[in-house]
Short mmCIF file of C-alpha atoms in Angstrom, two decimals:
data_model
loop_
_atom_site.label_atom_id
_atom_site.label_comp_id
_atom_site.label_asym_id
_atom_site.label_seq_id
_atom_site.Cartn_x
_atom_site.Cartn_y
_atom_site.Cartn_z
CA MET P 111 64.90 61.13 82.00
CA ALA P 112 65.76 58.28 84.36
CA GLY P 113 66.01 54.91 83.08
CA THR P 114 68.16 51.62 83.09
CA GLY P 115 71.07 51.26 80.26
CA GLY P 116 73.05 48.30 80.01
CA GLY P 117 72.01 46.95 83.14
CA ARG P 118 72.87 49.86 84.85
CA VAL P 119 70.58 52.55 86.49
CA CYS P 120 70.57 55.67 84.23
CA PRO P 121 71.60 58.18 85.91
CA PRO P 122 73.78 56.33 88.38
CA ALA P 123 72.30 56.63 92.03
CA GLU P 124 74.45 59.40 92.99
CA LEU P 125 73.07 61.61 90.42
CA SER P 126 69.77 61.01 90.76
CA PHE P 127 68.84 64.71 91.19
CA ALA P 128 70.17 65.41 87.67
CA GLY P 129 68.00 62.63 85.96
CA GLU P 130 66.38 65.15 83.58
CA TYR P 131 69.86 65.48 81.77
CA TYR P 132 69.95 61.93 81.06
CA THR P 133 68.31 59.53 78.52
CA VAL P 134 68.90 55.97 77.42
CA VAL P 135 69.68 55.78 73.73
CA ASP P 136 70.24 52.18 72.30
CA GLY P 137 70.67 51.02 75.64
CA VAL P 138 73.41 53.37 76.52
CA CYS P 139 72.88 55.86 79.29
CA SER P 140 73.93 59.39 77.66
CA ARG P 141 74.03 62.88 79.22
CA ALA P 142 72.78 66.11 77.46
CA SER P 143 75.39 67.73 75.24
CA SER P 144 74.00 71.05 76.10
CA PHE P 145 72.20 72.95 78.74
CA PHE P 146 70.33 75.87 76.82
CA GLY P 147 70.64 73.83 73.63
CA GLY P 148 70.07 77.18 71.72
CA LYS P 149 66.80 77.82 73.66
CA PRO P 150 66.69 81.02 75.62
CA ALA P 151 65.62 80.75 79.21
CA LEU P 152 63.35 83.99 78.66
CA GLY P 153 61.39 85.70 76.27
CA GLN P 154 62.77 88.77 74.14
CA ALA P 155 60.12 90.49 75.44
CA VAL P 156 61.60 90.37 78.73
CA GLY P 157 64.83 91.46 77.84
CA TYR P 158 63.73 94.67 76.17
CA ALA P 159 61.32 95.37 79.25
CA VAL P 160 64.72 94.94 81.26
CA VAL P 161 66.79 97.00 79.11
CA LEU P 162 64.09 99.73 78.04
CA GLY P 163 62.46 100.10 81.10
CA PHE P 164 65.60 100.28 83.76
CA GLY P 165 67.21 102.85 80.98
CA ALA P 166 64.32 104.84 80.84
CA PHE P 167 64.16 105.06 84.52
CA PHE P 168 67.62 105.92 85.62
CA THR P 169 68.00 108.46 82.51
CA LEU P 170 64.57 110.44 83.96
CA PHE P 171 66.03 109.81 87.84
CA THR P 172 69.16 110.99 86.89
CA SER P 173 68.03 114.07 84.88
CA PHE P 174 66.07 115.24 87.64
CA LEU P 175 68.63 114.98 90.55
CA VAL P 176 70.69 116.96 88.18
CA TRP P 177 68.06 119.42 87.55
CA LEU P 178 67.36 119.97 91.35
CA GLU P 179 71.14 120.29 92.22
CA LYS P 180 71.19 123.20 89.78
CA ARG P 181 68.32 125.04 90.84
CA TYR P 182 68.24 124.68 94.64
CA VAL P 183 71.87 123.92 95.31
CA GLY P 184 73.28 126.57 92.39
CA SER P 185 76.02 124.24 91.22
CA GLN P 186 77.50 125.28 88.09
CA HIS P 187 77.88 122.38 85.29
CA THR P 188 81.00 123.16 83.29
CA SER P 189 83.30 120.87 81.33
CA GLU P 190 85.65 120.86 84.09
CA TRP P 191 82.49 119.35 86.56
CA PHE P 192 81.55 117.12 83.19
CA ASN P 193 84.88 115.51 82.85
CA THR P 194 86.58 115.94 86.66
CA ALA P 195 83.58 116.03 89.10
CA GLY P 196 85.52 119.31 90.38
CA ARG P 197 87.88 117.21 91.68
CA SER P 198 86.40 116.92 95.20
CA VAL P 199 85.13 113.68 95.58
CA LYS P 200 85.56 111.74 98.84
CA THR P 201 86.29 108.22 100.02
CA GLY P 202 82.99 106.54 99.91
CA LEU P 203 82.14 107.60 96.67
CA ILE P 204 85.25 106.95 95.30
CA ALA P 205 85.44 103.33 96.71
CA CYS P 206 81.92 103.13 95.06
CA ALA P 207 83.45 104.35 91.69
CA ILE P 208 85.91 101.78 92.02
CA VAL P 209 83.59 99.34 92.65
CA SER P 210 81.12 100.06 89.48
CA GLN P 211 84.02 100.63 86.78
CA TRP P 212 85.81 97.02 88.14
CA THR P 213 82.65 95.20 88.10
CA TRP P 214 82.76 94.14 84.58
CA THR P 215 80.27 91.64 82.75
CA SER P 216 83.37 89.38 83.24
CA THR P 217 83.46 89.91 86.75
CA LEU P 218 80.04 88.34 87.13
CA LEU P 219 80.13 85.71 84.15
CA GLN P 220 84.07 84.70 83.67
CA SER P 221 84.69 83.94 87.66
CA SER P 222 81.77 81.77 87.52
CA ASN P 223 83.44 79.96 84.80
CA ALA P 224 86.32 80.05 86.55
CA ALA P 225 84.64 78.17 89.28
CA TRP P 226 83.18 75.56 86.93
CA GLN P 227 86.39 74.67 85.36
CA TYR P 228 89.08 74.78 88.45
CA GLY P 229 87.12 74.16 91.36
CA VAL P 230 87.02 76.47 94.77
CA SER P 231 90.40 78.03 94.05
CA GLY P 232 88.86 79.45 90.46
CA PRO P 233 86.81 82.14 92.40
CA PHE P 234 89.80 82.95 94.96
CA TRP P 235 92.42 83.73 92.32
CA HIS P 236 90.09 85.49 89.81
CA ALA P 237 89.11 88.08 92.67
CA SER P 238 92.37 88.58 94.36
CA GLY P 239 94.41 88.69 91.02
CA ALA P 240 92.16 91.79 90.03
CA ALA P 241 91.66 93.39 93.42
CA ILE P 242 95.67 93.44 94.06
CA GLN P 243 95.70 95.70 90.67
CA VAL P 244 93.11 98.29 92.10
CA LEU P 245 95.09 98.28 95.60
CA LEU P 246 98.43 98.68 93.53
CA PHE P 247 97.02 101.29 91.23
CA GLY P 248 96.06 103.57 94.48
CA VAL P 249 99.95 104.54 94.51
CA THR P 250 99.85 105.77 91.14
CA ALA P 251 96.59 107.55 92.24
CA VAL P 252 98.29 109.51 95.04
CA GLU P 253 101.08 110.33 92.65
CA VAL P 254 98.62 111.56 90.26
CA LYS P 255 97.33 114.34 92.87
CA ARG P 256 100.72 115.23 94.13
CA LYS P 257 102.57 115.87 90.48
CA ALA P 258 99.58 116.45 88.24
CA PRO P 259 96.58 117.81 90.16
CA ASN P 260 95.15 119.98 87.21
CA ALA P 261 95.69 117.08 84.64
CA HIS P 262 92.43 115.74 82.92
CA THR P 263 93.63 112.48 81.47
CA VAL P 264 96.81 110.57 81.50
CA CYS P 265 97.74 111.52 78.12
CA GLU P 266 98.19 115.07 79.28
CA ILE P 267 100.67 113.84 81.70
CA VAL P 268 102.42 111.97 79.01
CA ARG P 269 102.47 114.88 76.76
CA ALA P 270 104.09 117.06 79.79
CA ARG P 271 106.75 114.45 80.46
CA TRP P 272 107.31 112.83 77.00
CA GLY P 273 106.43 114.98 74.43
CA ALA P 274 104.26 114.57 71.42
CA ALA P 275 105.50 111.58 69.90
CA ALA P 276 104.99 109.98 72.93
CA HIS P 277 101.67 111.33 73.71
CA ALA P 278 100.34 110.16 70.21
CA VAL P 279 101.57 106.89 70.90
CA PHE P 280 99.95 106.21 74.63
CA LEU P 281 96.59 107.71 73.39
CA ALA P 282 96.34 105.35 70.61
CA PHE P 283 96.68 102.74 73.60
CA CYS P 284 94.43 104.54 75.85
CA LEU P 285 91.89 104.49 73.34
CA ALA P 286 92.38 100.71 72.32
CA THR P 287 92.11 100.13 75.69
CA ASN P 288 88.66 101.64 76.00
CA VAL P 289 87.52 100.05 72.86
CA ILE P 290 88.35 96.79 74.20
CA VAL P 291 86.97 97.12 77.12
CA ALA P 292 83.87 98.54 76.17
CA ALA P 293 83.66 95.36 73.74
CA THR P 294 83.93 92.88 76.58
CA GLN P 295 81.07 94.76 78.41
CA LEU P 296 78.53 94.58 75.40
CA LEU P 297 79.60 91.08 74.70
CA GLY P 298 78.90 89.99 78.18
CA GLY P 299 75.48 91.79 77.71
CA LEU P 300 75.21 89.87 74.37
CA ALA P 301 75.73 86.35 76.10
CA GLY P 302 72.77 87.32 78.16
CA GLY P 303 71.58 85.57 74.78
CA GLY P 304 71.39 82.43 76.92
CA LEU P 305 68.65 84.24 78.84
CA CYS P 306 67.01 86.18 76.12
CA ARG P 307 67.32 86.95 72.58
CA ILE P 308 68.93 90.73 72.34
CA GLY P 309 70.61 91.52 69.50
CA ARG P 310 92.98 89.22 81.82
CA ARG P 311 93.86 90.02 83.67
CA ARG P 312 92.78 93.00 83.62
CA ARG P 313 95.10 96.47 82.87
CA PRO P 314 94.31 99.28 84.92
CA GLY P 315 97.39 100.93 84.37
CA HIS P 316 96.05 102.62 80.86
CA GLU P 317 92.47 102.14 81.51
CA GLY P 318 90.71 105.88 81.37
CA GLY P 319 88.03 105.00 83.82
CA TYR P 320 90.81 104.35 86.46
CA TRP P 321 92.60 107.59 86.00
CA MET P 322 89.72 109.46 86.20
CA SER P 323 88.51 108.37 89.34
CA ALA P 324 92.19 109.38 90.50
CA ILE P 325 91.72 112.59 89.01
CA ALA P 326 88.25 113.21 90.24
CA ALA P 327 89.35 112.52 93.99
CA ARG P 328 90.04 114.65 97.02
CA PRO P 329 93.92 114.47 97.64
CA SER P 330 93.08 113.41 101.19
CA ALA P 331 90.74 110.62 99.96
CA THR P 332 92.52 108.94 97.01
CA HIS P 333 94.80 106.14 98.81
CA LYS P 334 91.80 105.21 101.18
CA GLY P 335 88.98 105.12 98.19
CA TYR P 336 91.42 102.89 96.26
CA LEU P 337 92.15 100.84 99.50
CA LEU P 338 88.48 100.54 100.65
CA GLY P 339 87.21 100.09 96.61
CA GLY P 340 89.45 97.20 96.08
CA LEU P 341 88.77 95.42 99.45
CA LEU P 342 85.04 95.92 98.66
CA TRP P 343 85.30 94.54 94.88
CA PHE P 344 86.90 91.47 96.08
CA ALA P 345 83.95 90.22 97.50
CA LEU P 346 81.52 90.65 94.54
CA PRO P 347 83.34 87.75 92.02
CA PHE P 348 84.47 85.51 95.15
CA SER P 349 80.81 85.22 96.57
CA LEU P 350 78.82 85.05 92.92
CA ALA P 351 81.34 82.59 91.54
CA THR P 352 81.70 80.22 94.49
CA SER P 353 77.83 79.89 94.90
CA LEU P 354 77.12 79.73 91.10
CA GLY P 355 80.06 78.17 89.56
CA LEU P 356 80.34 75.34 92.18
CA GLY P 357 76.48 75.08 92.01
CA ALA P 358 76.68 74.32 88.56
CA LEU P 359 79.34 71.50 89.08
CA ALA P 360 77.28 70.51 92.19
CA LEU P 361 74.18 70.10 90.20
CA ASP P 362 75.76 68.17 87.17
CA LEU P 363 74.80 70.91 84.77
CA PRO P 364 75.50 69.28 80.92
CA LEU P 365 77.37 72.76 80.31
CA THR P 366 79.39 72.77 77.09
CA THR P 367 82.98 74.66 76.67
CA GLU P 368 81.28 77.06 74.42
CA GLU P 369 78.83 77.94 76.66
CA GLY P 370 81.08 78.41 79.55
CA ALA P 371 83.13 80.64 77.29
CA LYS P 372 80.59 82.81 76.97
CA GLY P 373 79.88 83.17 80.70
CA LEU P 374 76.42 80.90 80.63
CA VAL P 375 77.50 79.04 83.59
CA PRO P 376 75.76 81.42 86.52
CA ALA P 377 72.83 81.88 84.03
CA ALA P 378 72.27 77.90 83.94
CA ALA P 379 73.06 77.70 87.49
CA ILE P 380 70.78 80.50 88.58
CA THR P 381 68.04 79.19 86.08
CA VAL P 382 67.88 75.79 87.75
CA LEU P 383 68.08 77.33 91.58
CA MET P 384 65.54 79.79 91.09
CA GLY P 385 63.58 79.70 87.72
CA LYS P 386 62.41 82.62 85.58
CA SER P 387 62.67 85.03 88.84
CA GLY P 388 66.46 84.12 89.20
CA SER P 389 67.06 84.68 85.37
CA ILE P 390 65.56 87.97 85.34
CA LEU P 391 67.87 88.88 88.51
CA LEU P 392 70.45 88.03 86.73
CA LEU P 393 69.87 89.48 83.34
CA THR P 394 69.24 92.73 85.71
CA MET P 395 72.83 92.33 86.92
CA LEU P 396 74.45 92.23 83.89
CA PHE P 397 72.48 95.21 82.71
CA MET P 398 73.59 97.20 85.58
CA THR P 399 76.90 96.30 85.55
CA VAL P 400 77.06 97.18 81.41
CA THR P 401 75.76 100.51 82.09
CA SER P 402 77.91 101.49 85.26
CA SER P 403 81.17 100.56 83.81
CA GLY P 404 80.18 101.31 80.40
CA SER P 405 79.48 105.16 81.75
CA ALA P 406 83.09 104.99 82.76
CA GLU P 407 84.52 104.03 79.25
CA LEU P 408 82.46 106.71 77.92
CA VAL P 409 83.56 109.70 80.09
CA ALA P 410 87.15 108.29 79.80
CA VAL P 411 87.10 108.14 75.71
CA SER P 412 85.23 111.54 76.13
CA SER P 413 88.07 113.40 78.09
CA LEU P 414 90.89 111.87 75.86
CA CYS P 415 88.87 113.03 72.56
CA THR P 416 88.42 116.24 74.38
CA TYR P 417 91.32 117.47 75.95
CA ASP P 418 94.07 115.09 74.17
CA ILE P 419 92.86 115.74 70.30
CA TYR P 420 90.14 118.49 70.31
CA ARG P 421 91.85 121.28 72.74
CA THR P 422 95.41 120.06 71.96
CA TYR P 423 95.46 119.92 68.44
CA ILE P 424 92.03 121.42 66.59
CA ASN P 425 91.12 123.95 69.23
CA PRO P 426 93.97 125.18 71.55
CA ASN P 427 91.65 128.22 72.63
CA ALA P 428 88.42 126.31 73.37
CA THR P 429 86.12 127.44 75.72
CA GLY P 430 84.42 125.62 78.58
CA LYS P 431 81.29 125.75 76.58
CA GLN P 432 83.00 124.22 73.41
CA ILE P 433 84.47 121.43 75.43
CA LEU P 434 81.58 120.31 77.25
CA ARG P 435 79.46 120.40 73.85
CA VAL P 436 82.48 118.08 72.29
CA SER P 437 82.36 115.98 75.22
CA ARG P 438 78.64 115.18 75.13
CA ALA P 439 79.41 114.88 71.28
CA VAL P 440 81.96 112.02 71.62
CA VAL P 441 80.14 110.21 74.27
CA PHE P 442 76.95 110.03 71.94
CA VAL P 443 79.17 108.97 68.72
CA PHE P 444 81.30 106.63 70.67
CA GLY P 445 78.46 104.77 72.53
CA CYS P 446 76.59 104.02 68.90
CA LEU P 447 79.91 102.61 67.40
CA MET P 448 80.73 100.39 70.27
CA GLY P 449 77.16 98.87 70.14
CA VAL P 450 77.63 98.54 66.24
CA LEU P 451 81.04 96.71 67.10
CA ALA P 452 79.82 94.24 69.47
CA VAL P 453 76.94 92.94 67.21
CA VAL P 454 79.59 92.20 64.70
CA LEU P 455 82.31 90.46 66.91
CA ASN P 456 79.05 88.70 67.99
CA LEU P 457 78.13 87.57 64.74
CA VAL P 458 81.58 86.52 63.54
CA GLY P 459 82.05 84.45 66.83
CA VAL P 460 84.26 86.46 69.24
CA SER P 461 83.56 85.26 72.44
CA LEU P 462 83.73 87.00 75.86
CA GLY P 463 86.43 84.60 76.84
CA TRP P 464 88.36 85.41 73.98
CA MET P 465 88.34 89.20 74.65
CA TYR P 466 88.99 88.43 78.00
CA MET P 467 92.11 86.40 76.96
CA ALA P 468 93.28 88.90 74.18
CA MET P 469 93.06 91.99 75.96
CA GLY P 470 96.48 91.82 78.13
CA VAL P 471 98.34 90.60 75.09
CA ILE P 472 97.31 93.52 72.97
CA ILE P 473 97.20 96.62 75.48
CA GLY P 474 99.55 95.36 78.42
CA PRO P 475 103.13 96.74 77.13
CA ALA P 476 101.78 99.86 78.14
CA VAL P 477 101.09 99.52 81.78
CA ILE P 478 104.88 99.35 83.35
CA PRO P 479 105.77 102.31 80.96
CA LEU P 480 102.57 104.28 82.45
CA ALA P 481 102.97 103.27 85.78
CA LEU P 482 106.53 104.42 86.02
CA LEU P 483 105.69 107.70 84.55
CA LEU P 484 105.14 109.53 87.79
CA LEU P 485 107.06 106.89 89.72
CA TRP P 486 110.77 106.57 88.30
CA ARG P 487 112.56 109.75 87.35
CA LYS P 488 114.81 108.38 84.83
CA ALA P 489 111.98 107.13 82.80
CA ASN P 490 112.04 108.56 79.27
CA ALA P 491 110.21 108.86 76.07
CA VAL P 492 112.03 106.75 73.99
CA GLY P 493 112.00 103.60 76.12
CA ALA P 494 108.38 104.37 76.96
CA MET P 495 107.42 104.23 73.07
CA LEU P 496 109.68 101.17 72.30
CA GLY P 497 108.75 99.28 75.12
CA ALA P 498 105.10 99.65 74.41
CA GLY P 499 105.41 98.94 70.60
CA VAL P 500 107.86 96.12 70.80
CA GLY P 501 106.03 94.48 73.58
CA SER P 502 103.00 94.70 71.79
CA VAL P 503 104.40 92.80 68.83
CA PHE P 504 106.53 90.33 70.48
CA GLY P 505 103.50 89.57 72.67
CA VAL P 506 101.32 89.01 69.79
CA ALA P 507 103.91 87.11 67.81
CA VAL P 508 104.42 84.73 71.18
CA TRP P 509 100.52 84.05 71.79
CA LEU P 510 99.88 83.26 68.00
CA THR P 511 103.18 80.73 68.05
CA VAL P 512 102.30 78.95 71.27
CA ALA P 513 98.86 78.44 69.76
CA LYS P 514 100.19 77.03 66.42
CA VAL P 515 102.76 74.49 68.24
CA GLN P 516 100.32 73.43 70.88
CA TYR P 517 97.23 72.94 69.04
CA GLY P 518 98.49 72.56 65.42
CA ARG P 519 96.24 75.65 64.29
CA VAL P 520 95.78 79.50 64.94
CA ASP P 521 92.09 80.48 65.24
CA LEU P 522 89.60 81.99 68.13
CA ASP P 523 89.70 78.69 69.88
CA SER P 524 93.34 77.59 70.00
CA THR P 525 94.02 81.31 71.22
CA SER P 526 91.65 81.48 73.76
CA ARG P 527 93.27 78.41 75.58
CA ASN P 528 95.32 79.30 78.77
CA ALA P 529 98.42 78.32 77.41
CA PRO P 530 98.93 80.80 74.42
CA ALA P 531 97.09 83.34 76.50
CA LEU P 532 99.25 82.77 79.41
CA ALA P 533 102.35 82.95 77.45
CA GLY P 534 101.50 86.05 75.18
CA ASN P 535 100.23 88.32 78.34
CA LEU P 536 103.66 87.50 80.17
CA ALA P 537 105.64 87.96 76.99
CA SER P 538 103.86 91.32 76.28
CA VAL P 539 103.90 92.91 79.85
CA LEU P 540 107.52 91.89 80.57
CA MET P 541 108.92 92.78 77.08
CA GLY P 542 107.53 96.07 77.27
CA GLY P 543 108.64 96.85 80.82
CA ALA P 544 112.24 95.52 80.32
CA VAL P 545 112.99 97.95 76.99
CA HIS P 546 111.76 100.89 78.88
CA LEU P 547 113.79 99.84 81.55
CA ALA P 548 116.79 99.24 79.55
CA LEU P 549 116.59 102.58 77.93
CA PHE P 550 116.26 105.03 81.11
CA ALA P 551 117.19 108.58 80.81
CA PRO P 552 120.74 109.81 81.64
CA LYS P 553 119.33 112.82 83.28
CA SER P 554 116.92 114.32 85.62
CA SER P 555 114.52 116.55 84.23
CA ILE P 556 111.96 119.00 85.85
CA VAL P 557 108.57 119.65 84.41
CA ILE P 558 106.35 122.71 84.83
CA LEU P 559 102.77 122.69 84.36
CA PHE P 560 101.85 126.09 84.16
CA CYS P 561 98.13 126.73 84.36
CA ARG P 562 95.93 129.67 83.51
CA ASN P 563 92.27 130.64 84.20
CA ASN P 564 90.18 130.69 81.29
CA GLY P 565 87.08 131.72 83.45
CA GLU P 566 85.54 128.28 83.87
CA GLY P 567 88.67 126.59 85.04
CA LEU P 568 92.37 125.90 85.17
CA ILE P 569 93.84 125.22 81.64
CA PRO P 570 97.33 123.49 81.84
CA GLU P 571 100.11 125.38 79.37
CA ILE P 572 102.99 122.59 79.42
CA ILE P 573 106.80 123.81 79.38
CA SER P 574 108.98 120.80 79.35
CA LYS P 575 113.02 120.82 79.48
CA GLN P 576 115.93 118.82 80.69
CA TRP P 577 118.43 120.98 82.79
CA GLN P 578 121.89 120.07 83.42
CA ASP P 579 123.13 122.07 86.30
CA LYS P 580 121.60 123.62 89.18
CA SER P 581 121.64 127.28 88.69
CA GLU P 582 120.02 126.79 85.33
CA THR P 583 117.08 125.06 87.42
CA GLU P 584 116.62 127.70 90.15
CA SER P 585 116.79 130.41 87.34
CA VAL P 586 113.85 128.84 85.45
CA LEU P 587 111.70 128.54 88.53
CA LYS P 588 112.56 132.19 89.51
CA MET P 589 110.88 132.88 86.17
CA ALA P 590 108.12 130.87 86.81
CA CYS P 591 107.31 132.34 90.16
CA ILE P 592 107.30 135.78 88.49
CA HIS P 593 104.03 134.61 86.29
CA VAL P 594 102.62 133.47 89.55
CA ARG P 595 102.78 136.48 91.32
CA ALA P 596 101.03 138.30 88.45
CA GLY P 597 98.06 136.01 88.90
CA ALA P 598 98.44 133.80 85.97
CA GLY P 599 97.81 130.61 87.96
CA CYS P 600 99.51 128.08 89.90
CA VAL P 601 102.96 125.99 89.13
CA ARG P 602 103.66 122.50 89.72
CA VAL P 603 107.14 121.12 89.27
CA TYR P 604 108.37 117.51 89.64
CA THR P 605 111.33 115.28 88.58
#
C-alpha cells in the first residue's frame, strides 16, 4: 500500500506500480519479505483436478490408441517393442522425444530463476549450456547404431566391452542417475506447492532416456533427430525464462532467495500477469513436463533392471513374455518408490535448486568414460571404473571443502551455492576423465556381439577377447561367419 515514510513517497515514484508490496512501518518504507508468504495461489482442489483429470484422460486415450494399433494395424507389442519401440523411430519423433525427455521441471523453473538472479544472460547460458550436450550426444548416438545396433541399454554395451565388473559399476551409476533425475522432476512438481498444496548442468552421457532414444531410432534418423531436437529444445527455457524471469524483476516482485531456489519465480510472475488462469496454465505445464520426462525415466530404469539384472544374472533364458512382465512390474514399483522419495526429500528441506546443483557432482565422473566407450579404441575397464569411482569421491570432497572454507559451514544452503557447486562439478567430471585417459588400454580389442533369435527378437550373446596378432583375429571372425551361415543371427564387430 502506497504512503509516505520519513517525508518520502513509499514506494518511490518509479516503483509506484508495485505499491501493494510496500508498507510504512514506524515511519519507514518497508518492502514485503515474501511474495507468497506461505499461502498458495490456488486451492488444493485445483491441483487434484489437474493431476487426476489429465492423468485419467491421457491414460484412457493412450490405451485406446494402443488398442486401435493392435486391432487394425496388427502390431505385435513384444518386449522388444516395449523397450526399444522397434528400433525404427523416424527423425521427427526422435526430435520430439528429445524435447520431451530434456524438458525437466528445472527447464521451466530454474531457467527463470537464472534470469531473476543474473539478468538477460541467465536464460541464454542456461539454454545453450544444456542444448550443446544434446547436440554432442548425437555423435554418441550414431556410434550406438553403428557398433551396437541390437543393444537394449548402455550397460549391455559396457558389459560387452569391459566385462562384468565394469558392468556392475556403471549399472550403479546409471540407476543413481535415473533416481536423481526422477527426484528432480518430482521436487519441481512439489514446488508447485507455491500454486496449490499437493503433497547441472545435466548429464546425458549416462541418463538412460537419451540412450533409449538412440537405441530406438532408425540409423538414418539418429543424427538428424538429435540435431533437430537440440535446436528445438533451446527455445523453451530461453523464451520462457526471458519473459517470466525478467518479468519478475521488472514487476519488482518481493521474491525471497528460498522461493527462487524452489523454482517459484515463474509462478509469481505469471500469477501477477495472468491471475488464477495463468497459475493453472503453469501448473498444467509442470504436470505435462513431469509425466513426459518421467515416463522416459520409468522406461530407462525398467530396461536396466530387466536386461542388465533380470536377464543377465537371474534368468538368462527369459522369454519375451517374462521380460515384458518384469518390465511392467519395475515401472510400477519404481514409480511408487520415487513418489515416496520425493515427499521425503521435500519434508527434510531438499530443494529443486540443491538437487540441480548436486547432480553433476555425484554422477558426473561417469560421463567421459561412457562417452569414450564407443569413441576411443584404447578405453579400458580399469581406467573407466577407477575414473568413475575416484572422480565421484574427489568431486564430493572438493564440493564440501569449498562450502566449508567459503561459508564456514556444510549444510543444504552452503552446498547449493554457486562456488562450491562449480568446484565440485569441475573436480568430479575432470578427475573422472583424467584417470580414465591416463589408464588407457595398451592393446586394441575386438568385441563380437553374437545374436540369436528367441522367437520374439534378437538376443545378444557376447564374446569378448583381446587379440595380439592379425592371424588370430581372422580365425575368430571365420568361426563367427560359420555360425551366421547356420542361421543363428548376426555378428557385429568393433575395435
